[in-house]
């Protein structure tokens, strides 16, 4: 499941790599109102392309793709960014614990085994801070809570999706609500690839993550 907003430069090599993995899976691209050729390029491959008429946000795109994946009766769903930041070679590593039913939610972490990925200091400190907040709220010990490279079981997503409200900054909402739903969450190591562009990292980004953490902390799973 590939959310894509103006990723014409990087979407083609990503799809080609995923096809070469021969995962016996469906590739879904959600073109989030791109103004470039993202949708046209993706359509050249035998993949499902869903286009939002206008840009709705990263997590709105993810939700659209998740609903489509669930309707196809899949067991496991993986989300991978299309800006070149997530190395698709690790897709099998992320899917494995879900397929083996050892986990409901697998996060590709750039910080495991003491690695310190190349990123601006404010981003590094921010992620560390949110890891601590998540731990206080959910008792979950994560090293990379904002990573967008994640695999989910269909069982968890069926329960989680109707609870998700954020259109853009949903990464922590999904973690906190999954934890409260009792999901088995684990991390696997992935290397960090430096982004060629970063649309986030501003004060607005951190403000929104904080807002989402506070809001999500009031979520109560109906099953307890
Ligand atoms: N920023 C952004 N990304 C979107 C949107 N819709 C879909 N996406 C896709 O969501 C994925 C992640 O977006 P990024 O902007 O790279 O977000 P990020 O990786 O969390 O942040 P960076 O570390 O700054 O790259 C990419 O594949 C985007 O193409 C949108 O409205 N805004
Ligand atoms: Mg990115």
GROMACS .gro file of C-alpha atoms and ligand atoms in nm:
model
  257
    1UNK     CA    1   0.000   0.000   0.000
    2UNK     CA    2   0.177   0.307  -0.127
    3UNK     CA    3   0.054   0.658  -0.041
    4UNK     CA    4   0.184   0.903  -0.297
    5UNK     CA    5   0.163   1.278  -0.329
    6UNK     CA    6   0.365   1.417  -0.619
    7UNK     CA    7   0.612   1.128  -0.626
    8UNK     CA    8   0.652   1.086  -1.004
    9UNK     CA    9   1.030   1.077  -0.964
   10UNK     CA   10   1.037   0.784  -0.719
   11UNK     CA   11   0.715   0.584  -0.769
   12UNK     CA   12   0.837   0.389  -1.074
   13UNK     CA   13   1.154   0.232  -0.925
   14UNK     CA   14   0.956   0.147  -0.609
   15UNK     CA   15   0.682  -0.041  -0.798
   16UNK     CA   16   0.943  -0.217  -1.013
   17UNK     CA   17   1.133  -0.330  -0.705
   18UNK     CA   18   0.818  -0.454  -0.530
   19UNK     CA   19   0.714  -0.648  -0.841
   20UNK     CA   20   1.057  -0.808  -0.854
   21UNK     CA   21   1.009  -0.935  -0.495
   22UNK     CA   22   0.725  -1.157  -0.625
   23UNK     CA   23   0.536  -1.138  -0.298
   24UNK     CA   24   0.210  -1.276  -0.440
   25UNK     CA   25   0.051  -0.956  -0.316
   26UNK     CA   26  -0.155  -0.677  -0.459
   27UNK     CA   27   0.013  -0.340  -0.487
   28UNK     CA   28  -0.219  -0.048  -0.415
   29UNK     CA   29  -0.110   0.307  -0.493
   30UNK     CA   30  -0.317   0.588  -0.347
   31UNK     CA   31  -0.247   0.900  -0.546
   32UNK     CA   32  -0.335   1.176  -0.304
   33UNK     CA   33  -0.437   1.447  -0.552
   34UNK     CA   34  -0.094   1.466  -0.714
   35UNK     CA   35  -0.035   1.745  -0.961
   36UNK     CA   36   0.238   1.551  -1.141
   37UNK     CA   37   0.238   1.219  -1.333
   38UNK     CA   38   0.234   0.992  -1.026
   39UNK     CA   39  -0.101   0.827  -1.112
   40UNK     CA   40  -0.027   0.793  -1.484
   41UNK     CA   41   0.311   0.633  -1.418
   42UNK     CA   42   0.171   0.393  -1.157
   43UNK     CA   43  -0.108   0.294  -1.398
   44UNK     CA   44   0.151   0.167  -1.647
   45UNK     CA   45   0.205  -0.128  -1.413
   46UNK     CA   46  -0.047  -0.394  -1.319
   47UNK     CA   47  -0.122  -0.229  -0.987
   48UNK     CA   48  -0.438  -0.087  -0.833
   49UNK     CA   49  -0.434   0.292  -0.847
   50UNK     CA   50  -0.688   0.493  -0.650
   51UNK     CA   51  -0.684   0.869  -0.695
   52UNK     CA   52  -0.812   1.130  -0.454
   53UNK     CA   53  -0.957   1.416  -0.656
   54UNK     CA   54  -0.772   1.658  -0.432
   55UNK     CA   55  -0.496   1.636  -0.177
   56UNK     CA   56  -0.635   1.507   0.155
   57UNK     CA   57  -0.320   1.416   0.350
   58UNK     CA   58  -0.089   1.122   0.412
   59UNK     CA   59  -0.317   0.941   0.659
   60UNK     CA   60  -0.631   1.005   0.455
   61UNK     CA   61  -0.446   0.835   0.167
   62UNK     CA   62  -0.339   0.549   0.393
   63UNK     CA   63  -0.696   0.497   0.516
   64UNK     CA   64  -0.830   0.485   0.158
   65UNK     CA   65  -0.572   0.219   0.072
   66UNK     CA   66  -0.630   0.020   0.390
   67UNK     CA   67  -1.005   0.002   0.326
   68UNK     CA   68  -0.939  -0.119  -0.029
   69UNK     CA   69  -0.690  -0.380   0.094
   70UNK     CA   70  -0.932  -0.509   0.357
   71UNK     CA   71  -1.212  -0.539   0.103
   72UNK     CA   72  -0.990  -0.773  -0.099
   73UNK     CA   73  -0.975  -1.017   0.193
   74UNK     CA   74  -0.602  -0.988   0.260
   75UNK     CA   75  -0.430  -1.117   0.576
   76UNK     CA   76  -0.152  -0.860   0.607
   77UNK     CA   77  -0.102  -0.506   0.482
   78UNK     CA   78   0.219  -0.311   0.457
   79UNK     CA   79   0.248   0.065   0.404
   80UNK     CA   80   0.559   0.200   0.238
   81UNK     CA   81   0.641   0.564   0.159
   82UNK     CA   82   0.699   0.646  -0.204
   83UNK     CA   83   0.952   0.926  -0.161
   84UNK     CA   84   1.246   0.685  -0.157
   85UNK     CA   85   1.288   0.690   0.221
   86UNK     CA   86   1.184   0.330   0.288
   87UNK     CA   87   1.403   0.057   0.137
   88UNK     CA   88   1.156  -0.192  -0.018
   89UNK     CA   89   1.406  -0.475   0.035
   90UNK     CA   90   1.278  -0.490   0.395
   91UNK     CA   91   0.913  -0.552   0.304
   92UNK     CA   92   0.944  -0.929   0.371
   93UNK     CA   93   1.106  -0.860   0.712
   94UNK     CA   94   0.814  -0.640   0.815
   95UNK     CA   95   0.548  -0.875   0.687
   96UNK     CA   96   0.697  -1.191   0.838
   97UNK     CA   97   0.589  -1.142   1.203
   98UNK     CA   98   0.234  -1.060   1.089
   99UNK     CA   99   0.214  -1.357   0.855
  100UNK     CA  100   0.351  -1.584   1.128
  101UNK     CA  101   0.087  -1.437   1.362
  102UNK     CA  102   0.351  -1.321   1.609
  103UNK     CA  103   0.245  -0.956   1.578
  104UNK     CA  104  -0.046  -0.737   1.468
  105UNK     CA  105   0.160  -0.427   1.401
  106UNK     CA  106   0.525  -0.418   1.291
  107UNK     CA  107   0.721  -0.093   1.273
  108UNK     CA  108   1.036  -0.055   1.064
  109UNK     CA  109   1.270   0.122   1.304
  110UNK     CA  110   1.570   0.330   1.195
  111UNK     CA  111   1.700   0.341   1.551
  112UNK     CA  112   1.738  -0.021   1.653
  113UNK     CA  113   2.071  -0.171   1.757
  114UNK     CA  114   2.199   0.170   1.862
  115UNK     CA  115   2.188   0.320   1.512
  116UNK     CA  116   2.155   0.693   1.482
  117UNK     CA  117   2.020   0.778   1.138
  118UNK     CA  118   2.124   1.088   0.955
  119UNK     CA  119   1.856   1.347   1.027
  120UNK     CA  120   1.833   1.702   1.163
  121UNK     CA  121   1.888   1.723   1.539
  122UNK     CA  122   1.539   1.866   1.603
  123UNK     CA  123   1.388   1.564   1.431
  124UNK     CA  124   1.605   1.322   1.630
  125UNK     CA  125   1.523   1.485   1.964
  126UNK     CA  126   1.154   1.504   1.868
  127UNK     CA  127   1.129   1.134   1.789
  128UNK     CA  128   1.310   1.043   2.114
  129UNK     CA  129   1.070   1.264   2.309
  130UNK     CA  130   0.762   1.109   2.149
  131UNK     CA  131   0.901   0.760   2.213
  132UNK     CA  132   0.904   0.850   2.584
  133UNK     CA  133   0.551   0.995   2.573
  134UNK     CA  134   0.420   0.683   2.398
  135UNK     CA  135   0.587   0.471   2.665
  136UNK     CA  136   0.424   0.671   2.945
  137UNK     CA  137   0.083   0.645   2.780
  138UNK     CA  138   0.089   0.285   2.659
  139UNK     CA  139   0.384   0.110   2.831
  140UNK     CA  140   0.508   0.036   2.482
  141UNK     CA  141   0.884   0.068   2.441
  142UNK     CA  142   0.942   0.195   2.086
  143UNK     CA  143   1.256   0.337   1.927
  144UNK     CA  144   1.093   0.488   1.615
  145UNK     CA  145   0.731   0.578   1.686
  146UNK     CA  146   0.687   0.807   1.383
  147UNK     CA  147   0.818   0.567   1.118
  148UNK     CA  148   0.572   0.531   0.830
  149UNK     CA  149   0.713   0.195   0.726
  150UNK     CA  150   0.469  -0.043   0.895
  151UNK     CA  151   0.291  -0.374   0.849
  152UNK     CA  152  -0.047  -0.456   1.004
  153UNK     CA  153  -0.267  -0.761   1.040
  154UNK     CA  154  -0.606  -0.735   0.871
  155UNK     CA  155  -0.760  -0.827   1.204
  156UNK     CA  156  -0.611  -0.521   1.376
  157UNK     CA  157  -0.683  -0.283   1.087
  158UNK     CA  158  -1.049  -0.387   1.077
  159UNK     CA  159  -1.082  -0.276   1.438
  160UNK     CA  160  -0.846   0.022   1.417
  161UNK     CA  161  -0.957   0.193   1.096
  162UNK     CA  162  -1.298   0.322   1.211
  163UNK     CA  163  -1.127   0.486   1.512
  164UNK     CA  164  -0.870   0.684   1.308
  165UNK     CA  165  -0.953   1.051   1.257
  166UNK     CA  166  -0.633   1.227   1.148
  167UNK     CA  167  -0.587   1.308   0.780
  168UNK     CA  168  -0.225   1.416   0.783
  169UNK     CA  169  -0.050   1.347   1.114
  170UNK     CA  170  -0.186   1.002   1.197
  171UNK     CA  171   0.129   0.803   1.277
  172UNK     CA  172   0.103   0.835   1.655
  173UNK     CA  173  -0.276   0.809   1.659
  174UNK     CA  174  -0.240   0.464   1.498
  175UNK     CA  175   0.025   0.355   1.750
  176UNK     CA  176  -0.161   0.474   2.060
  177UNK     CA  177  -0.501   0.342   1.953
  178UNK     CA  178  -0.354   0.007   1.844
  179UNK     CA  179  -0.186  -0.029   2.182
  180UNK     CA  180  -0.513   0.052   2.357
  181UNK     CA  181  -0.687  -0.208   2.140
  182UNK     CA  182  -0.442  -0.463   2.278
  183UNK     CA  183  -0.240  -0.510   1.959
  184UNK     CA  184   0.091  -0.692   1.971
  185UNK     CA  185   0.331  -0.428   1.843
  186UNK     CA  186   0.693  -0.489   1.760
  187UNK     CA  187   0.978  -0.321   1.577
  188UNK     CA  188   1.222  -0.463   1.327
  189UNK     CA  189   1.539  -0.284   1.214
  190UNK     CA  190   1.544  -0.104   0.879
  191UNK     CA  191   1.818   0.120   0.747
  192UNK     CA  192   1.747   0.489   0.715
  193UNK     CA  193   1.768   0.642   0.372
  194UNK     CA  194   1.809   1.016   0.376
  195UNK     CA  195   1.511   1.191   0.218
  196UNK     CA  196   1.585   1.403  -0.084
  197UNK     CA  197   1.312   1.635   0.032
  198UNK     CA  198   1.149   1.681   0.368
  199UNK     CA  199   0.808   1.835   0.384
  200UNK     CA  200   0.796   1.807   0.760
  201UNK     CA  201   1.022   1.902   1.048
  202UNK     CA  202   0.876   2.242   1.114
  203UNK     CA  203   0.719   2.369   1.432
  204UNK     CA  204   0.378   2.284   1.281
  205UNK     CA  205   0.480   1.920   1.253
  206UNK     CA  206   0.573   1.890   1.621
  207UNK     CA  207   0.269   2.090   1.728
  208UNK     CA  208   0.046   1.850   1.538
  209UNK     CA  209   0.213   1.537   1.675
  210UNK     CA  210   0.167   1.672   2.028
  211UNK     CA  211  -0.197   1.754   1.956
  212UNK     CA  212  -0.253   1.401   1.821
  213UNK     CA  213  -0.085   1.235   2.121
  214UNK     CA  214  -0.296   1.434   2.367
  215UNK     CA  215  -0.617   1.365   2.174
  216UNK     CA  216  -0.543   0.995   2.125
  217UNK     CA  217  -0.462   0.949   2.492
  218UNK     CA  218  -0.833   1.004   2.566
  219UNK     CA  219  -0.926   0.712   2.341
  220UNK     CA  220  -1.081   0.419   2.523
  221UNK     CA  221  -1.110   0.089   2.343
  222UNK     CA  222  -1.467  -0.031   2.384
  223UNK     CA  223  -1.342  -0.382   2.465
  224UNK     CA  224  -1.165  -0.240   2.766
  225LIG     N1  225   0.359   1.513   0.312
  225LIG     C1  226   0.257   1.449   0.253
  225LIG     N2  227   0.277   1.321   0.212
  225LIG     C2  228   0.173   1.259   0.154
  225LIG     C3  229   0.047   1.322   0.138
  225LIG     N3  230  -0.035   1.234   0.082
  225LIG     C4  231   0.035   1.123   0.061
  225LIG     N4  232   0.163   1.136   0.104
  225LIG     C5  233   0.268   1.035   0.096
  225LIG     O1  234   0.301   0.992   0.228
  225LIG     C6  235   0.437   0.948   0.234
  225LIG     C7  236   0.512   1.014   0.347
  225LIG     O2  237   0.518   1.153   0.324
  225LIG     P1  238   0.645   1.241   0.368
  225LIG     O3  239   0.613   1.384   0.337
  225LIG     O4  240   0.768   1.184   0.309
  225LIG     O5  241   0.642   1.222   0.525
  225LIG     P2  242   0.752   1.166   0.624
  225LIG     O6  243   0.834   1.059   0.558
  225LIG     O7  244   0.679   1.133   0.748
  225LIG     O8  245   0.840   1.294   0.652
  225LIG     P3  246   0.988   1.331   0.601
  225LIG     O9  247   1.080   1.264   0.697
  225LIG    O10  248   0.991   1.478   0.607
  225LIG    O11  249   1.003   1.279   0.461
  225LIG     C8  250   0.498   0.979   0.096
  225LIG    O12  251   0.498   0.860   0.018
  225LIG     C9  252   0.401   1.083   0.039
  225LIG    O13  253   0.398   1.083  -0.103
  225LIG    C10  254   0.029   1.457   0.180
  225LIG    O14  255  -0.076   1.516   0.170
  225LIG     N5  256   0.138   1.514   0.239
  226LIG    MG1  257   0.939   1.104   0.373
   0.00000   0.00000   0.00000
